[in-house]
């Protein structure tokens, strides 16, 4: 995945339009194209959004789950702005409604999402597992879930297929990794019983 060399502010990013359908994240002032995900990537996003929504409705919670529809602003690094667009975001219903008439980006002075999911693509391993982990930790996001589902990475190396759940405890993420038929423990949805294989093989 390549980046443009143009440096923009957060305000410019919110209204940026290059005349194409390309969507971008903002990373330290640089526009990062969000490439069209593989079918499996989209299936996992859809599966999780649907699973979370079903659980939210069952428990009658005032939450919503949204697929690639909510941005999250990250504190500046070296005076350059960062804003992420997670694959799936769970947030308060009231917060989602407040985004209806403005850019759907959660600002630094607003409550962080309850849960964020990133489905790892070829070439985004370091960004998802390292950079975003640090950023979401700083923001105080309670649970960060990563799904590594690909057979091979961009270098042709076999991927360790797994689901990683990062839970914020006293300011730091505790990490739990699930593989195969292990049931994933998601603190946000403690009664939801999904195995790692169900996520990794969603849609197959």
PDB file of C-alpha atoms in Angstrom:
ATOM      1  CA  UNK A   1       0.000   0.000   0.000  1.00  0.00           C
ATOM      2  CA  UNK A   2       1.504   3.329  -1.028  1.00  0.00           C
ATOM      3  CA  UNK A   3       0.980   6.782   0.442  1.00  0.00           C
ATOM      4  CA  UNK A   4       0.761  10.161  -1.183  1.00  0.00           C
ATOM      5  CA  UNK A   5       3.441  12.721  -0.399  1.00  0.00           C
ATOM      6  CA  UNK A   6       0.954  15.512   0.183  1.00  0.00           C
ATOM      7  CA  UNK A   7       0.756  16.634   3.816  1.00  0.00           C
ATOM      8  CA  UNK A   8      -2.675  17.780   4.981  1.00  0.00           C
ATOM      9  CA  UNK A   9      -4.222  18.947   8.232  1.00  0.00           C
ATOM     10  CA  UNK A  10      -7.066  17.135   9.945  1.00  0.00           C
ATOM     11  CA  UNK A  11      -9.489  19.830   8.753  1.00  0.00           C
ATOM     12  CA  UNK A  12      -8.302  19.428   5.156  1.00  0.00           C
ATOM     13  CA  UNK A  13      -8.593  15.661   5.460  1.00  0.00           C
ATOM     14  CA  UNK A  14     -12.255  15.893   6.456  1.00  0.00           C
ATOM     15  CA  UNK A  15     -13.141  17.627   3.183  1.00  0.00           C
ATOM     16  CA  UNK A  16     -10.518  16.041   0.929  1.00  0.00           C
ATOM     17  CA  UNK A  17     -11.783  14.923  -2.471  1.00  0.00           C
ATOM     18  CA  UNK A  18      -9.458  13.812  -5.248  1.00  0.00           C
ATOM     19  CA  UNK A  19     -12.287  13.113  -7.683  1.00  0.00           C
ATOM     20  CA  UNK A  20     -12.122   9.343  -7.208  1.00  0.00           C
ATOM     21  CA  UNK A  21     -13.956   6.861  -4.986  1.00  0.00           C
ATOM     22  CA  UNK A  22     -10.787   6.199  -2.982  1.00  0.00           C
ATOM     23  CA  UNK A  23     -11.183   6.471   0.777  1.00  0.00           C
ATOM     24  CA  UNK A  24      -8.292   7.476   2.997  1.00  0.00           C
ATOM     25  CA  UNK A  25      -7.007   7.262   6.515  1.00  0.00           C
ATOM     26  CA  UNK A  26      -4.779  10.078   7.738  1.00  0.00           C
ATOM     27  CA  UNK A  27      -1.444   9.023   9.207  1.00  0.00           C
ATOM     28  CA  UNK A  28       0.840  11.730  10.547  1.00  0.00           C
ATOM     29  CA  UNK A  29      -0.426  14.142   7.934  1.00  0.00           C
ATOM     30  CA  UNK A  30      -0.181  11.726   4.993  1.00  0.00           C
ATOM     31  CA  UNK A  31      -3.187  10.320   3.150  1.00  0.00           C
ATOM     32  CA  UNK A  32      -3.197   6.515   3.246  1.00  0.00           C
ATOM     33  CA  UNK A  33      -5.413   4.975   0.533  1.00  0.00           C
ATOM     34  CA  UNK A  34      -7.783   2.354   1.863  1.00  0.00           C
ATOM     35  CA  UNK A  35      -7.551  -0.264  -0.857  1.00  0.00           C
ATOM     36  CA  UNK A  36     -10.502  -2.398  -1.875  1.00  0.00           C
ATOM     37  CA  UNK A  37     -10.489  -5.284   0.629  1.00  0.00           C
ATOM     38  CA  UNK A  38     -10.447  -8.908  -0.446  1.00  0.00           C
ATOM     39  CA  UNK A  39     -13.743 -10.727  -0.317  1.00  0.00           C
ATOM     40  CA  UNK A  40     -12.758 -12.565   2.833  1.00  0.00           C
ATOM     41  CA  UNK A  41     -11.931  -9.277   4.523  1.00  0.00           C
ATOM     42  CA  UNK A  42     -15.393  -7.928   3.742  1.00  0.00           C
ATOM     43  CA  UNK A  43     -17.077 -11.151   4.878  1.00  0.00           C
ATOM     44  CA  UNK A  44     -15.374 -10.938   8.279  1.00  0.00           C
ATOM     45  CA  UNK A  45     -16.411  -7.293   8.674  1.00  0.00           C
ATOM     46  CA  UNK A  46     -19.996  -8.146   7.760  1.00  0.00           C
ATOM     47  CA  UNK A  47     -20.055 -11.205  10.023  1.00  0.00           C
ATOM     48  CA  UNK A  48     -18.809  -9.253  13.039  1.00  0.00           C
ATOM     49  CA  UNK A  49     -21.092  -6.275  12.464  1.00  0.00           C
ATOM     50  CA  UNK A  50     -24.066  -8.627  12.200  1.00  0.00           C
ATOM     51  CA  UNK A  51     -22.989 -10.677  15.256  1.00  0.00           C
ATOM     52  CA  UNK A  52     -22.479  -7.583  17.381  1.00  0.00           C
ATOM     53  CA  UNK A  53     -25.780  -6.060  16.249  1.00  0.00           C
ATOM     54  CA  UNK A  54     -27.661  -9.257  17.088  1.00  0.00           C
ATOM     55  CA  UNK A  55     -26.124  -9.290  20.562  1.00  0.00           C
ATOM     56  CA  UNK A  56     -26.828  -5.596  21.102  1.00  0.00           C
ATOM     57  CA  UNK A  57     -30.469  -6.120  20.183  1.00  0.00           C
ATOM     58  CA  UNK A  58     -30.763  -9.246  22.337  1.00  0.00           C
ATOM     59  CA  UNK A  59     -29.402  -7.425  25.384  1.00  0.00           C
ATOM     60  CA  UNK A  60     -31.362  -4.232  24.565  1.00  0.00           C
ATOM     61  CA  UNK A  61     -28.239  -2.092  24.765  1.00  0.00           C
ATOM     62  CA  UNK A  62     -28.124   1.514  23.562  1.00  0.00           C
ATOM     63  CA  UNK A  63     -25.182   0.741  21.300  1.00  0.00           C
ATOM     64  CA  UNK A  64     -24.627   0.327  17.572  1.00  0.00           C
ATOM     65  CA  UNK A  65     -22.092  -1.559  15.456  1.00  0.00           C
ATOM     66  CA  UNK A  66     -20.995   0.080  12.225  1.00  0.00           C
ATOM     67  CA  UNK A  67     -18.800  -1.236   9.422  1.00  0.00           C
ATOM     68  CA  UNK A  68     -16.121   1.185   8.132  1.00  0.00           C
ATOM     69  CA  UNK A  69     -18.421   4.129   8.826  1.00  0.00           C
ATOM     70  CA  UNK A  70     -16.793   5.841  11.812  1.00  0.00           C
ATOM     71  CA  UNK A  71     -13.451   7.606  11.988  1.00  0.00           C
ATOM     72  CA  UNK A  72     -11.376   7.993  15.138  1.00  0.00           C
ATOM     73  CA  UNK A  73      -9.029  10.928  15.578  1.00  0.00           C
ATOM     74  CA  UNK A  74      -5.662  10.224  17.191  1.00  0.00           C
ATOM     75  CA  UNK A  75      -3.468  12.731  19.095  1.00  0.00           C
ATOM     76  CA  UNK A  76      -0.896  14.551  16.984  1.00  0.00           C
ATOM     77  CA  UNK A  77       2.615  13.242  16.533  1.00  0.00           C
ATOM     78  CA  UNK A  78       5.108  15.950  15.608  1.00  0.00           C
ATOM     79  CA  UNK A  79       2.265  18.381  14.843  1.00  0.00           C
ATOM     80  CA  UNK A  80       0.865  16.084  12.185  1.00  0.00           C
ATOM     81  CA  UNK A  81      -2.633  14.658  12.433  1.00  0.00           C
ATOM     82  CA  UNK A  82      -3.818  11.054  12.355  1.00  0.00           C
ATOM     83  CA  UNK A  83      -7.345   9.728  11.887  1.00  0.00           C
ATOM     84  CA  UNK A  84      -8.243   6.049  11.523  1.00  0.00           C
ATOM     85  CA  UNK A  85     -11.285   4.339   9.995  1.00  0.00           C
ATOM     86  CA  UNK A  86     -11.666   0.968  11.771  1.00  0.00           C
ATOM     87  CA  UNK A  87     -13.222  -1.966   9.954  1.00  0.00           C
ATOM     88  CA  UNK A  88     -15.921  -2.300  12.627  1.00  0.00           C
ATOM     89  CA  UNK A  89     -16.717   0.109  15.455  1.00  0.00           C
ATOM     90  CA  UNK A  90     -19.080  -0.369  18.383  1.00  0.00           C
ATOM     91  CA  UNK A  91     -20.174   2.869  20.010  1.00  0.00           C
ATOM     92  CA  UNK A  92     -23.000   4.401  21.997  1.00  0.00           C
ATOM     93  CA  UNK A  93     -26.221   4.964  20.060  1.00  0.00           C
ATOM     94  CA  UNK A  94     -26.353   8.552  21.322  1.00  0.00           C
ATOM     95  CA  UNK A  95     -22.848   9.157  20.003  1.00  0.00           C
ATOM     96  CA  UNK A  96     -23.742   7.711  16.602  1.00  0.00           C
ATOM     97  CA  UNK A  97     -26.781   9.981  16.412  1.00  0.00           C
ATOM     98  CA  UNK A  98     -24.600  12.998  17.214  1.00  0.00           C
ATOM     99  CA  UNK A  99     -22.480  12.166  14.162  1.00  0.00           C
ATOM    100  CA  UNK A 100     -25.480  12.232  11.841  1.00  0.00           C
ATOM    101  CA  UNK A 101     -25.097  15.859  10.744  1.00  0.00           C
ATOM    102  CA  UNK A 102     -21.305  16.177  10.717  1.00  0.00           C
ATOM    103  CA  UNK A 103     -18.286  14.213   9.594  1.00  0.00           C
ATOM    104  CA  UNK A 104     -18.474  10.813  11.291  1.00  0.00           C
ATOM    105  CA  UNK A 105     -15.186  11.165  13.160  1.00  0.00           C
ATOM    106  CA  UNK A 106     -14.942  10.810  16.925  1.00  0.00           C
ATOM    107  CA  UNK A 107     -12.923  13.745  18.213  1.00  0.00           C
ATOM    108  CA  UNK A 108     -10.276  13.671  20.932  1.00  0.00           C
ATOM    109  CA  UNK A 109     -12.570  15.331  23.487  1.00  0.00           C
ATOM    110  CA  UNK A 110     -15.338  12.759  22.948  1.00  0.00           C
ATOM    111  CA  UNK A 111     -15.909   9.341  24.478  1.00  0.00           C
ATOM    112  CA  UNK A 112     -13.848   6.656  22.736  1.00  0.00           C
ATOM    113  CA  UNK A 113     -15.637   3.754  21.020  1.00  0.00           C
ATOM    114  CA  UNK A 114     -16.481   0.718  23.121  1.00  0.00           C
ATOM    115  CA  UNK A 115     -14.820  -1.702  20.716  1.00  0.00           C
ATOM    116  CA  UNK A 116     -12.766  -1.479  17.538  1.00  0.00           C
ATOM    117  CA  UNK A 117     -12.002  -4.231  15.024  1.00  0.00           C
ATOM    118  CA  UNK A 118      -9.278  -4.312  12.395  1.00  0.00           C
ATOM    119  CA  UNK A 119      -9.128  -7.144   9.852  1.00  0.00           C
ATOM    120  CA  UNK A 120      -5.477  -7.415   8.870  1.00  0.00           C
ATOM    121  CA  UNK A 121      -4.701  -7.088   5.154  1.00  0.00           C
ATOM    122  CA  UNK A 122      -1.503  -7.970   3.318  1.00  0.00           C
ATOM    123  CA  UNK A 123       0.858  -5.090   3.960  1.00  0.00           C
ATOM    124  CA  UNK A 124      -0.989  -3.662   6.981  1.00  0.00           C
ATOM    125  CA  UNK A 125       0.338  -6.093   9.597  1.00  0.00           C
ATOM    126  CA  UNK A 126       2.721  -3.634  11.234  1.00  0.00           C
ATOM    127  CA  UNK A 127       0.264  -0.755  11.067  1.00  0.00           C
ATOM    128  CA  UNK A 128      -2.572  -2.774  12.615  1.00  0.00           C
ATOM    129  CA  UNK A 129      -0.563  -4.665  15.241  1.00  0.00           C
ATOM    130  CA  UNK A 130       1.861  -1.928  16.253  1.00  0.00           C
ATOM    131  CA  UNK A 131       0.885   1.628  15.275  1.00  0.00           C
ATOM    132  CA  UNK A 132      -2.853   1.281  15.802  1.00  0.00           C
ATOM    133  CA  UNK A 133      -2.374  -0.712  18.976  1.00  0.00           C
ATOM    134  CA  UNK A 134      -0.397   2.198  20.452  1.00  0.00           C
ATOM    135  CA  UNK A 135      -2.868   4.782  19.157  1.00  0.00           C
ATOM    136  CA  UNK A 136      -5.983   3.008  20.422  1.00  0.00           C
ATOM    137  CA  UNK A 137      -4.273   2.469  23.768  1.00  0.00           C
ATOM    138  CA  UNK A 138      -3.599   6.204  24.077  1.00  0.00           C
ATOM    139  CA  UNK A 139      -7.223   6.944  23.219  1.00  0.00           C
ATOM    140  CA  UNK A 140      -8.436   4.618  25.982  1.00  0.00           C
ATOM    141  CA  UNK A 141     -10.412   2.299  23.706  1.00  0.00           C
ATOM    142  CA  UNK A 142     -11.424  -0.564  26.033  1.00  0.00           C
ATOM    143  CA  UNK A 143     -11.200  -3.439  23.542  1.00  0.00           C
ATOM    144  CA  UNK A 144      -9.276  -3.768  20.274  1.00  0.00           C
ATOM    145  CA  UNK A 145      -9.839  -6.932  18.243  1.00  0.00           C
ATOM    146  CA  UNK A 146      -7.609  -7.997  15.324  1.00  0.00           C
ATOM    147  CA  UNK A 147      -8.309 -10.769  12.837  1.00  0.00           C
ATOM    148  CA  UNK A 148      -5.396 -12.283  10.895  1.00  0.00           C
ATOM    149  CA  UNK A 149      -7.148 -14.396   8.260  1.00  0.00           C
ATOM    150  CA  UNK A 150      -4.924 -14.459   5.165  1.00  0.00           C
ATOM    151  CA  UNK A 151      -3.045 -17.562   4.002  1.00  0.00           C
ATOM    152  CA  UNK A 152       0.046 -15.549   3.068  1.00  0.00           C
ATOM    153  CA  UNK A 153       1.357 -12.030   3.689  1.00  0.00           C
ATOM    154  CA  UNK A 154       2.587  -9.666   0.975  1.00  0.00           C
ATOM    155  CA  UNK A 155       5.995 -11.400   0.989  1.00  0.00           C
ATOM    156  CA  UNK A 156       4.525 -14.858   0.441  1.00  0.00           C
ATOM    157  CA  UNK A 157       5.148 -15.925   4.036  1.00  0.00           C
ATOM    158  CA  UNK A 158       2.492 -18.106   5.672  1.00  0.00           C
ATOM    159  CA  UNK A 159       0.327 -16.132   8.094  1.00  0.00           C
ATOM    160  CA  UNK A 160      -0.299 -17.232  11.674  1.00  0.00           C
ATOM    161  CA  UNK A 161      -4.083 -17.241  11.437  1.00  0.00           C
ATOM    162  CA  UNK A 162      -5.434 -15.946  14.719  1.00  0.00           C
ATOM    163  CA  UNK A 163      -7.746 -13.555  16.507  1.00  0.00           C
ATOM    164  CA  UNK A 164      -6.125 -11.184  18.980  1.00  0.00           C
ATOM    165  CA  UNK A 165      -8.132  -9.463  21.695  1.00  0.00           C
ATOM    166  CA  UNK A 166      -6.501  -6.516  23.437  1.00  0.00           C
ATOM    167  CA  UNK A 167      -8.247  -5.448  26.647  1.00  0.00           C
ATOM    168  CA  UNK A 168      -7.350  -2.190  28.384  1.00  0.00           C
ATOM    169  CA  UNK A 169      -6.318  -2.832  31.990  1.00  0.00           C
ATOM    170  CA  UNK A 170      -4.900  -0.001  34.099  1.00  0.00           C
ATOM    171  CA  UNK A 171      -3.810   1.926  31.029  1.00  0.00           C
ATOM    172  CA  UNK A 172      -2.206  -0.947  29.131  1.00  0.00           C
ATOM    173  CA  UNK A 173      -3.492  -3.612  26.760  1.00  0.00           C
ATOM    174  CA  UNK A 174      -3.582  -7.195  27.992  1.00  0.00           C
ATOM    175  CA  UNK A 175      -3.299  -9.539  25.018  1.00  0.00           C
ATOM    176  CA  UNK A 176      -5.147 -12.805  24.432  1.00  0.00           C
ATOM    177  CA  UNK A 177      -4.673 -14.820  21.218  1.00  0.00           C
ATOM    178  CA  UNK A 178      -7.140 -17.391  19.878  1.00  0.00           C
ATOM    179  CA  UNK A 179      -6.723 -19.988  17.163  1.00  0.00           C
ATOM    180  CA  UNK A 180      -8.737 -22.832  15.657  1.00  0.00           C
ATOM    181  CA  UNK A 181     -11.785 -23.844  17.692  1.00  0.00           C
ATOM    182  CA  UNK A 182     -10.883 -21.757  20.729  1.00  0.00           C
ATOM    183  CA  UNK A 183     -13.799 -19.595  21.877  1.00  0.00           C
ATOM    184  CA  UNK A 184     -12.906 -15.911  21.749  1.00  0.00           C
ATOM    185  CA  UNK A 185     -13.431 -14.000  24.972  1.00  0.00           C
ATOM    186  CA  UNK A 186     -14.614 -10.490  24.050  1.00  0.00           C
ATOM    187  CA  UNK A 187     -15.179  -8.432  27.223  1.00  0.00           C
ATOM    188  CA  UNK A 188     -17.595  -6.088  25.444  1.00  0.00           C
ATOM    189  CA  UNK A 189     -19.848  -9.041  24.612  1.00  0.00           C
ATOM    190  CA  UNK A 190     -19.074 -11.561  27.336  1.00  0.00           C
ATOM    191  CA  UNK A 191     -21.916 -13.916  26.350  1.00  0.00           C
ATOM    192  CA  UNK A 192     -21.062 -14.027  22.648  1.00  0.00           C
ATOM    193  CA  UNK A 193     -19.551 -17.400  21.783  1.00  0.00           C
ATOM    194  CA  UNK A 194     -17.522 -17.279  18.578  1.00  0.00           C
ATOM    195  CA  UNK A 195     -14.506 -19.380  17.705  1.00  0.00           C
ATOM    196  CA  UNK A 196     -11.408 -18.098  15.959  1.00  0.00           C
ATOM    197  CA  UNK A 197     -12.206 -20.281  12.956  1.00  0.00           C
ATOM    198  CA  UNK A 198     -15.714 -18.801  12.658  1.00  0.00           C
ATOM    199  CA  UNK A 199     -14.203 -15.346  12.201  1.00  0.00           C
ATOM    200  CA  UNK A 200     -11.257 -16.383  10.061  1.00  0.00           C
ATOM    201  CA  UNK A 201     -13.460 -18.481   7.744  1.00  0.00           C
ATOM    202  CA  UNK A 202     -16.486 -16.192   7.683  1.00  0.00           C
ATOM    203  CA  UNK A 203     -18.398 -16.513   4.420  1.00  0.00           C
ATOM    204  CA  UNK A 204     -16.735 -19.759   3.348  1.00  0.00           C
TER     205      UNK A 204
END
